[in-house]
Short mmCIF file of C-alpha atoms and ligand atoms in Angstrom, two decimals:
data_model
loop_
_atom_site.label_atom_id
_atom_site.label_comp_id
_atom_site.label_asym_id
_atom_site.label_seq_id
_atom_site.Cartn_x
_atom_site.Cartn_y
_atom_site.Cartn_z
CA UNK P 1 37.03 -263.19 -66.64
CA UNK P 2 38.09 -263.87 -62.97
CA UNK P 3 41.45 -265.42 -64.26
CA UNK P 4 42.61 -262.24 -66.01
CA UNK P 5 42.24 -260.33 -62.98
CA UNK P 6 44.62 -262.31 -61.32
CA UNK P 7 46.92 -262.55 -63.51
CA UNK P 8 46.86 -258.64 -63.71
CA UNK P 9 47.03 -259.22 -59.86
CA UNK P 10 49.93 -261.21 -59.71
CA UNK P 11 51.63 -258.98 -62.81
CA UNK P 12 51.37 -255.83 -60.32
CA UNK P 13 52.69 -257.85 -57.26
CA UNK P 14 55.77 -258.60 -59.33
CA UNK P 15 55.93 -254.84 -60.46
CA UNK P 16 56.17 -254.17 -56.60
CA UNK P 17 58.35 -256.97 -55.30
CA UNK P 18 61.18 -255.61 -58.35
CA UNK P 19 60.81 -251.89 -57.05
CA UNK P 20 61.73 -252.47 -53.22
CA UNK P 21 62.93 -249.48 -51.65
CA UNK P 22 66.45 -250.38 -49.81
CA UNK P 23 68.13 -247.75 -47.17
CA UNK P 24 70.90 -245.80 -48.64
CA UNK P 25 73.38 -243.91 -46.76
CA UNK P 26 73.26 -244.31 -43.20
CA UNK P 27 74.47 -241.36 -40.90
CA UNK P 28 77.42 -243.15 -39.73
CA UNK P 29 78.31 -243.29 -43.48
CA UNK P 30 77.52 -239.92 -44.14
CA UNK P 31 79.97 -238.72 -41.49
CA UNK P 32 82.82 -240.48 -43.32
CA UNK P 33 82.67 -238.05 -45.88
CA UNK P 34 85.49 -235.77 -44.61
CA UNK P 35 89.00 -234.63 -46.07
CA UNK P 36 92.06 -233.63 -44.25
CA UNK P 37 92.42 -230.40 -45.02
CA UNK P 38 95.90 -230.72 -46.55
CA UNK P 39 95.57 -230.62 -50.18
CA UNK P 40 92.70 -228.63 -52.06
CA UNK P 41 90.21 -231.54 -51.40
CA UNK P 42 86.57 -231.01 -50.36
CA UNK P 43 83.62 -232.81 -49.58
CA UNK P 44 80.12 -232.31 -48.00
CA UNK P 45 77.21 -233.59 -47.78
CA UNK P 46 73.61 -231.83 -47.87
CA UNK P 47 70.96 -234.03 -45.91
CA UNK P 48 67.99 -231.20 -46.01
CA UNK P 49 66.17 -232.45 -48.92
CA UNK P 50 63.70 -235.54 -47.91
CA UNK P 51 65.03 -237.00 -50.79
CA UNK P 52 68.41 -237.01 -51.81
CA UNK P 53 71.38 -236.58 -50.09
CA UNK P 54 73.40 -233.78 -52.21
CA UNK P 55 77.11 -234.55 -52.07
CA UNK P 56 79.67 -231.51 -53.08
CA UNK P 57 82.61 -231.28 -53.79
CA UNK P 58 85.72 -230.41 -55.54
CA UNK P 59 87.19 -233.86 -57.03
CA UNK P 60 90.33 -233.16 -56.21
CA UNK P 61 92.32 -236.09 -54.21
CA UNK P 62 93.07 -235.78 -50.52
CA UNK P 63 96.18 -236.44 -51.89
CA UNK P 64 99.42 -235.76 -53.39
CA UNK P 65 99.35 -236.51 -56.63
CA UNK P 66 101.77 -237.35 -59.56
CA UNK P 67 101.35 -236.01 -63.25
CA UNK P 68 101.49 -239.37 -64.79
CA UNK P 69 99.53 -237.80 -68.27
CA UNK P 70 99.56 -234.20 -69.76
CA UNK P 71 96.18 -233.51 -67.33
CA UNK P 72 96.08 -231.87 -63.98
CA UNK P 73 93.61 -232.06 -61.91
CA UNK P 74 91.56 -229.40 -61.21
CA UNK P 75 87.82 -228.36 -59.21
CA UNK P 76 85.28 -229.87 -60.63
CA UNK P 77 82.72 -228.11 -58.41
CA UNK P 78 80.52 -231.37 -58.01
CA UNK P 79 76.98 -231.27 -56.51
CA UNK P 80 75.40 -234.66 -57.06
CA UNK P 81 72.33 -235.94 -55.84
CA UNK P 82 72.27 -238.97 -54.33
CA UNK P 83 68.81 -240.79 -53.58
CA UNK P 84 68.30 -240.98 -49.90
CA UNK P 85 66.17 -244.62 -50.67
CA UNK P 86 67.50 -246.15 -53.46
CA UNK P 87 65.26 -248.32 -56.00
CA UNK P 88 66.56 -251.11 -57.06
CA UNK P 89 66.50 -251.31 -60.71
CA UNK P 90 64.78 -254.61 -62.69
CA UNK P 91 67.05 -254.08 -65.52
CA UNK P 92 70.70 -253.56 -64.71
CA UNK P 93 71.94 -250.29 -65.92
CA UNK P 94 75.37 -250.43 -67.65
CA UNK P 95 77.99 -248.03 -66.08
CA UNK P 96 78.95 -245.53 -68.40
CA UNK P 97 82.34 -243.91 -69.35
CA UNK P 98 83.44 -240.50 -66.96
CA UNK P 99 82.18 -240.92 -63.29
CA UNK P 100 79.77 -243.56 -61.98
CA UNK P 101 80.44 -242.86 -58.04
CA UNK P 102 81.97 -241.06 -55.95
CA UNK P 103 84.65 -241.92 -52.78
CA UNK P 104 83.79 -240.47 -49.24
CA UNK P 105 86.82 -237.93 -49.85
CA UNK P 106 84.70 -236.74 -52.76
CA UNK P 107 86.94 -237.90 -56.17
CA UNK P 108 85.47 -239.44 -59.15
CA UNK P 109 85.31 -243.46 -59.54
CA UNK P 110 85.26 -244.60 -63.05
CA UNK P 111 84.31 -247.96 -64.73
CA UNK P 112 87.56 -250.19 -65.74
CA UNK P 113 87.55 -249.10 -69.19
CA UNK P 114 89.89 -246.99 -71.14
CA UNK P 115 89.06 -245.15 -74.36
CA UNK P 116 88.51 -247.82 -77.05
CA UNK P 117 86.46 -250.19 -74.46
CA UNK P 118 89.94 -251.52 -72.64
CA UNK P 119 90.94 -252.74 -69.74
CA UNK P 120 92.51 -249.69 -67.80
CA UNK P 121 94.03 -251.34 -65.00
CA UNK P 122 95.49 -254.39 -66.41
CA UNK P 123 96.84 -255.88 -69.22
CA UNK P 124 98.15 -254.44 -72.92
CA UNK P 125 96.25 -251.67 -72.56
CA UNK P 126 96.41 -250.67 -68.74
CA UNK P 127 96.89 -247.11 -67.91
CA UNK P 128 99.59 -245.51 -65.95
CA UNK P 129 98.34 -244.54 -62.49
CA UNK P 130 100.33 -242.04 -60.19
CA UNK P 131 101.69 -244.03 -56.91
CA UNK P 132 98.16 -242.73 -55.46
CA UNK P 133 95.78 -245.40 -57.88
CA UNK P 134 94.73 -242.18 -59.75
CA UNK P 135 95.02 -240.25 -62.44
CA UNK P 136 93.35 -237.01 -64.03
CA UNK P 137 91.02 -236.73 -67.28
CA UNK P 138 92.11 -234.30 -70.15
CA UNK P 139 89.11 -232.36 -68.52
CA UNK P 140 90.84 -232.26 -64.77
CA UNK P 141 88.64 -234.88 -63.30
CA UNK P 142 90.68 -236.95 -61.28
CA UNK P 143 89.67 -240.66 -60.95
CA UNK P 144 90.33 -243.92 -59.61
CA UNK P 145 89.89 -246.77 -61.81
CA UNK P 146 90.74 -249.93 -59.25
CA UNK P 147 90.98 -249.70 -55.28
CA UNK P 148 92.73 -246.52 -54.01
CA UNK P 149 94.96 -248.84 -52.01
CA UNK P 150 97.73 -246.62 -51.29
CA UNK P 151 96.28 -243.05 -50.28
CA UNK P 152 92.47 -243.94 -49.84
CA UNK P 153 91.77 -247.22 -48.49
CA UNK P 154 93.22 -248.30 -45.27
CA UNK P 155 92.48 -251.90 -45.18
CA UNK P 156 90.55 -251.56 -41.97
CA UNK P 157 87.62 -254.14 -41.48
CA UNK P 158 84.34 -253.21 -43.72
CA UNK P 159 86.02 -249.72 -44.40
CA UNK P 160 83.72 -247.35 -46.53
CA UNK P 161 85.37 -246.04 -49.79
CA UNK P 162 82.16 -244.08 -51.19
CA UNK P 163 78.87 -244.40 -52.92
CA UNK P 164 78.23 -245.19 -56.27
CA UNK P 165 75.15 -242.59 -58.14
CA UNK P 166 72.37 -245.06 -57.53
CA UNK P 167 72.83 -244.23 -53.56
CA UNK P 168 74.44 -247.88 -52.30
CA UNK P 169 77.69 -247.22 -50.65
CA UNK P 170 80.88 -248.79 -52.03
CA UNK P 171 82.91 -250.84 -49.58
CA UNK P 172 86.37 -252.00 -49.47
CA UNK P 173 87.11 -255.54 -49.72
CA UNK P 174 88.16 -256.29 -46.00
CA UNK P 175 85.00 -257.10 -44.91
CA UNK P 176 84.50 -258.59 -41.07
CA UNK P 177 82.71 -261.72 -42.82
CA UNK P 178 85.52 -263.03 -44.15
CA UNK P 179 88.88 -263.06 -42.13
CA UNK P 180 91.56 -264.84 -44.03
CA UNK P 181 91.27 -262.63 -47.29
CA UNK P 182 90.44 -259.94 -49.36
CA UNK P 183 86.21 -259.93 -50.89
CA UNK P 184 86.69 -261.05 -54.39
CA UNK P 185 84.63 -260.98 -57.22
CA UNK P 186 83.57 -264.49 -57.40
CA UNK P 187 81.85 -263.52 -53.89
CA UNK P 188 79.89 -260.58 -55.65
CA UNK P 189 77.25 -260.09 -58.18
CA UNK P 190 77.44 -259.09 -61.71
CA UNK P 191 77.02 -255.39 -60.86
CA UNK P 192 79.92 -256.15 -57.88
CA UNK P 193 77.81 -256.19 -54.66
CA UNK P 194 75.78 -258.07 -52.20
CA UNK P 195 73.49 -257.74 -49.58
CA UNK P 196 74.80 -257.48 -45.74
CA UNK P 197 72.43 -258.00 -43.06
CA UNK P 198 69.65 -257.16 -45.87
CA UNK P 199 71.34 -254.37 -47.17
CA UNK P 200 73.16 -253.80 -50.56
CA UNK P 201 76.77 -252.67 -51.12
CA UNK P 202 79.08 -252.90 -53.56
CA UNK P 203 82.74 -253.97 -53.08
CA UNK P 204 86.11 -252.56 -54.98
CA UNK P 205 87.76 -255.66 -55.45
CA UNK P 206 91.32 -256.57 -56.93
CA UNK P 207 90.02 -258.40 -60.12
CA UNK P 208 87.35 -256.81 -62.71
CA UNK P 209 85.52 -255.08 -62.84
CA UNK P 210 87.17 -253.38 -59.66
CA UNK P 211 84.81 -250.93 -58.68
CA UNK P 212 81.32 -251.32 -60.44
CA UNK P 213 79.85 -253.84 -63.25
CA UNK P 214 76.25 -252.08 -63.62
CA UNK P 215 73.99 -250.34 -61.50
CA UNK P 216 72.16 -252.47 -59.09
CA UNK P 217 69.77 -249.42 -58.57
CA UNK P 218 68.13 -246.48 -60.42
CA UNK P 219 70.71 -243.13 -60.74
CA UNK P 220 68.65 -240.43 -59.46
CA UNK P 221 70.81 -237.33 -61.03
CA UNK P 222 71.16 -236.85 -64.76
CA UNK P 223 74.24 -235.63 -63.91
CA UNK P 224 75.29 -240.03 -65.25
CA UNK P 225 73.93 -240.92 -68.24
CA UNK P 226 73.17 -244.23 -68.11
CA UNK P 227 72.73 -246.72 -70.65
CA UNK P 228 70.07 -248.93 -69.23
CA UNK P 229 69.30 -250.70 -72.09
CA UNK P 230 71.96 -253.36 -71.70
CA UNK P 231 71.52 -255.04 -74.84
CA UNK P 232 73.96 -256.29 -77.46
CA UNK P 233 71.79 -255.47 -80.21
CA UNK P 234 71.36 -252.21 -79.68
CA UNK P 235 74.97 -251.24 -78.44
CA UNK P 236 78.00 -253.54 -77.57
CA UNK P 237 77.67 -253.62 -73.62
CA UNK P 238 77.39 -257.41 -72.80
CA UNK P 239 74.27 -258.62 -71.52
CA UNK P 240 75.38 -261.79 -70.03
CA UNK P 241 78.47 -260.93 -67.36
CA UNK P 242 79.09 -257.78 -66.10
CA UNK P 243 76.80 -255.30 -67.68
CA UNK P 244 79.46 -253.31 -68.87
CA UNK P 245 81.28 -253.21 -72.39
CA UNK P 246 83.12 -256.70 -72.47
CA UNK P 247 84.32 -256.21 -76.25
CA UNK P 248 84.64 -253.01 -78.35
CA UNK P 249 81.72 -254.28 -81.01
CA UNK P 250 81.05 -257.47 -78.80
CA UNK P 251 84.71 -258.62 -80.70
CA UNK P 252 88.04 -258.87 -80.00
CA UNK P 253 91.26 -260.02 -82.05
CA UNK P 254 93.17 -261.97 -79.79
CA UNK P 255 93.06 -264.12 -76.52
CA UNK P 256 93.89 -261.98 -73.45
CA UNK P 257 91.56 -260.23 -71.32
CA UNK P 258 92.39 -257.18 -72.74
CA UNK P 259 90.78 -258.08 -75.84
CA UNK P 260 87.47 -258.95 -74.21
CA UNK P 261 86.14 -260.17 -71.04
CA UNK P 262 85.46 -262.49 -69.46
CA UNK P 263 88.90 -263.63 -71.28
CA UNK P 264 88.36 -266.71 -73.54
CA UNK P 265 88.51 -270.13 -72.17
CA UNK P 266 92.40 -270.95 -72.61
CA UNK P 267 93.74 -272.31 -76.41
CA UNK P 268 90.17 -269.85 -77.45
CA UNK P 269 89.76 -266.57 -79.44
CA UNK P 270 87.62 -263.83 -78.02
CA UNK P 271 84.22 -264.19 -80.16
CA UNK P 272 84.95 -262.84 -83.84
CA UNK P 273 81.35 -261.34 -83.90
CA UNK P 274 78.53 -259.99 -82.47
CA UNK P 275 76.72 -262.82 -83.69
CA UNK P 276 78.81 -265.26 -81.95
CA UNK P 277 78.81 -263.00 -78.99
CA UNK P 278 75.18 -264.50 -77.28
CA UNK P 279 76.38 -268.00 -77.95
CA UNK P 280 79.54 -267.05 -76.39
CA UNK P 281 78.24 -265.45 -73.22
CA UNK P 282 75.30 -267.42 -73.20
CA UNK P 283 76.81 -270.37 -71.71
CA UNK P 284 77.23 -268.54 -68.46
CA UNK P 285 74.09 -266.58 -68.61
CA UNK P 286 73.46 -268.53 -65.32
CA UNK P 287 75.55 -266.01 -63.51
CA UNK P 288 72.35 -263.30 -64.27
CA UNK P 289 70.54 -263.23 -60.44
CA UNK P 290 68.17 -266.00 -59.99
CA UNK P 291 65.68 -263.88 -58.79
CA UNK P 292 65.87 -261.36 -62.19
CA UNK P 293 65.39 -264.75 -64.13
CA UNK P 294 62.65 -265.62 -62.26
CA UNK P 295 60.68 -262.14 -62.30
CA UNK P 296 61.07 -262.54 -66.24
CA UNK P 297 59.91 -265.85 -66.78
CA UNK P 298 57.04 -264.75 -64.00
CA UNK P 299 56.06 -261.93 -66.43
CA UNK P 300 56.68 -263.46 -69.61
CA UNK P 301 53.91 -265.96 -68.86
CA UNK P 302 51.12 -263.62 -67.72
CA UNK P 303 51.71 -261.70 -70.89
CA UNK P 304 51.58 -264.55 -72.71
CA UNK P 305 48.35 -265.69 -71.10
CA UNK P 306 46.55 -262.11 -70.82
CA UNK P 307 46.89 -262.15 -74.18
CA UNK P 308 45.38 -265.48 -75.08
CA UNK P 309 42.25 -264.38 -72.58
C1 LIG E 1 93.20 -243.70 -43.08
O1 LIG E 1 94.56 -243.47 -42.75
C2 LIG E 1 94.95 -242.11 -42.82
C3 LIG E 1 96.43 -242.05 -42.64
O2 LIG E 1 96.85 -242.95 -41.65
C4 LIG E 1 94.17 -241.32 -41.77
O3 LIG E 1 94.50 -239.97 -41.84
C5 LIG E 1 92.68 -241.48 -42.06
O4 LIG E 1 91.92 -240.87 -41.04
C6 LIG E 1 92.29 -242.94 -42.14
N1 LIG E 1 90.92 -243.00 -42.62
C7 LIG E 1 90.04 -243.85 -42.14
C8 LIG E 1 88.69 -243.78 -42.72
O5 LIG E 1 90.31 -244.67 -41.28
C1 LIG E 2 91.73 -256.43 -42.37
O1 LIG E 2 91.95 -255.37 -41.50
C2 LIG E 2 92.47 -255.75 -40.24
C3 LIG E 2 92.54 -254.49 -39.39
O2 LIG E 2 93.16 -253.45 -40.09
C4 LIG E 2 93.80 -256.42 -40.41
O3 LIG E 2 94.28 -256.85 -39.16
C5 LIG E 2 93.63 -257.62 -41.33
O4 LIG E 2 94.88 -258.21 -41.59
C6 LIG E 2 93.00 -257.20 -42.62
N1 LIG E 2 92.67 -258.39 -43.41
C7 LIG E 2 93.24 -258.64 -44.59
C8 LIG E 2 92.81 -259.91 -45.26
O5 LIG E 2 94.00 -257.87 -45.15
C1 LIG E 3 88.25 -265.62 -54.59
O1 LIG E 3 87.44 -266.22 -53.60
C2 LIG E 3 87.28 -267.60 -53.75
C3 LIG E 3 86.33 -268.09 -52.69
O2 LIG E 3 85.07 -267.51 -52.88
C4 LIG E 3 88.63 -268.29 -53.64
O3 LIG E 3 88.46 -269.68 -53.84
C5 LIG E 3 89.56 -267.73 -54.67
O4 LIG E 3 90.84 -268.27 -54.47
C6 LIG E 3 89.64 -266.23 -54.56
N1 LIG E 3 90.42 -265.70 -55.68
C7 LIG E 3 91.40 -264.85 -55.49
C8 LIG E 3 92.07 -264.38 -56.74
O5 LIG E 3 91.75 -264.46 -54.41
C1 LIG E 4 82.15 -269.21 -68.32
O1 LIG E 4 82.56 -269.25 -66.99
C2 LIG E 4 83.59 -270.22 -66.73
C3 LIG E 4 83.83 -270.26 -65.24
O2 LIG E 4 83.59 -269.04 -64.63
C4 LIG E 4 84.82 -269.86 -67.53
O3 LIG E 4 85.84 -270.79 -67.30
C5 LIG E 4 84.48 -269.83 -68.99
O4 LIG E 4 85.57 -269.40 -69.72
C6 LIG E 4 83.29 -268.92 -69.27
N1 LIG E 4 82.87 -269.11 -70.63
C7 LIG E 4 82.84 -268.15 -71.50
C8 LIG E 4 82.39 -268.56 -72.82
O5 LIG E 4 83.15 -267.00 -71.21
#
């Protein structure tokens, strides 16, 4: 059976074209992890392991910061590894809830959800953010949900802001390609990034999902869990956009985008249920990578065929 061994063949070669290592951190990034000194902030970064980087540090802002909530934040004695060469992941792993990177100044980036699976940056249900972009957990963690544009980011061309746990850095969206504006999301994929000169990055953007939309690579530390399993029938993150949780039970009640994203087309409701949810993202499923399609279909086939041999 000559045929099935190249079908195993090609199967294999597909295995290994979807686990390409990428670099991760370069040492010119590395050295951008640095505080002031002025507030309690703290940040390092441990190289001596071949591989992971192991970033510590205390989460609190190199900052002032406001009490916008009851919390406060306080040291939240991180020390996450970070894979030196990160794999990039076939399936898309949704960000969770509590931190999914960190900036180079060592404070917690979250996804754009609030409790309840809603927008926290804009809309009904936004959160109030001190004059910083941040705010603190009831457990102390203090977090940015959208681009630390007032005490972080300096809108300096192709600025680094952090790294998100799957080891690609996070960039800011003044980016040297692009002169007359800010990166935007309709420049990005659905996990938020692209590749420059060959290598991946994500972007914090103005528009959602801000920072992240899934995990373009594999988290190395189980510090993050991770729902890889990005599928609506088993939870309600949405397969078809961003990876993330669109709508709290793949529904929402009402039209604006804080009832579920992407926001319905205009005069339309936000789908009433999850059935209606795949025929409702479905019609831009297109948006899913190319490539990813094309892996599947790839692989779909040879099973199909081994089996029939
Ligand atoms: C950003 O600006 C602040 C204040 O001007 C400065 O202290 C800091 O070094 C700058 N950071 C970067 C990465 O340029
Ligand atoms: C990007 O940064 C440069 C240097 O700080 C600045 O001159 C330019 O106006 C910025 N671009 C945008 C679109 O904000
Ligand atoms: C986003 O970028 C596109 C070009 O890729 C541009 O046409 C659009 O106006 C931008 N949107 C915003 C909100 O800046
Ligand atoms: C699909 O994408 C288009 C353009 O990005 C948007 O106008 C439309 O509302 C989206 N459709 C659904 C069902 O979300």
């Amino acid at each position: 059976m000559p045929y099935k061994s190249i079908f195993t063949g090609l199967l294999s070669l597909v295995f290994v074209i979807d686990f390409i290592n990428t670099t991760g951190l370069t040492s010119q990034e590395i050295a951008k992890f640095q505080v002031s000194g002025n507030y309690e902030a703290s940040v390092s970064v441990d190289s001596s392991n071949s591989e992971y980087y192991v970033i510590s540090a205390s989460g609190i802002p190199d900052h002032a910061w406001e009490e916008v909530n009851p919390n406060t934040p306080s040291n939240q004695n991180y020390n996450i590894k970070i894979p030196k060469t990160p794999t990039v992941a076939t399936t898309k792993a949704c960000v969770p809830f509590g931190k999914i990177g960190l900036t180079r100044t060592g404070v917690a980036i979250y996804n754009p959800l609030a409790a309840g699976s809603v927008n926290a940056v804009e809309g009904d249900s936004s959160e109030t953010f001190d004059s910083c972009d941040g705010h603190a957990s009831p457990d102390g963690a203090y977090h940015y949900h959208e681009i630390p544009n007032s005490c972080l980011y300096n809108n300096t061309v192709d600025e680094l802001i952090g790294v998100a746990f799957d080891g690609f850095p996070i960039y800011g969206p003044n980016v040297s390609d692009i002169s007359d504006r800010w990166i935007n999301s309709t420049d990005l994929d659905s996990c938020h990034g692209r590749e420059v000169s060959g290598e991946y990055r994500y972007h914090v953007t103005e528009q959602w999902p801000y920072f992240l939309g899934c995990y373009h690579g594999t988290v190395y530390d189980d510090v993050v869990t991770v729902t890889y399993d990005c599928d609506l029938s088993s939870n309600d993150w949405n397969q078809w956009l961003y990876y993330l949780c669109e709508c709290p039970e793949g529904t929402g009640t009402g039209t604006t985008n804080t009832d579920c994203h992407p926001p319905p087309p205009p005069g339309q409701q936000c789908p009433s249920s999850i059935s209606n949810v795949n025929s409702y993202y479905n019609s831009n499923a297109s948006l899913l990578s190319p490539l990813t399609s094309f892996y599947s279909i790839v692989l779909l086939l040879s099973a199909i065929i081994l089996e029939y041999m």
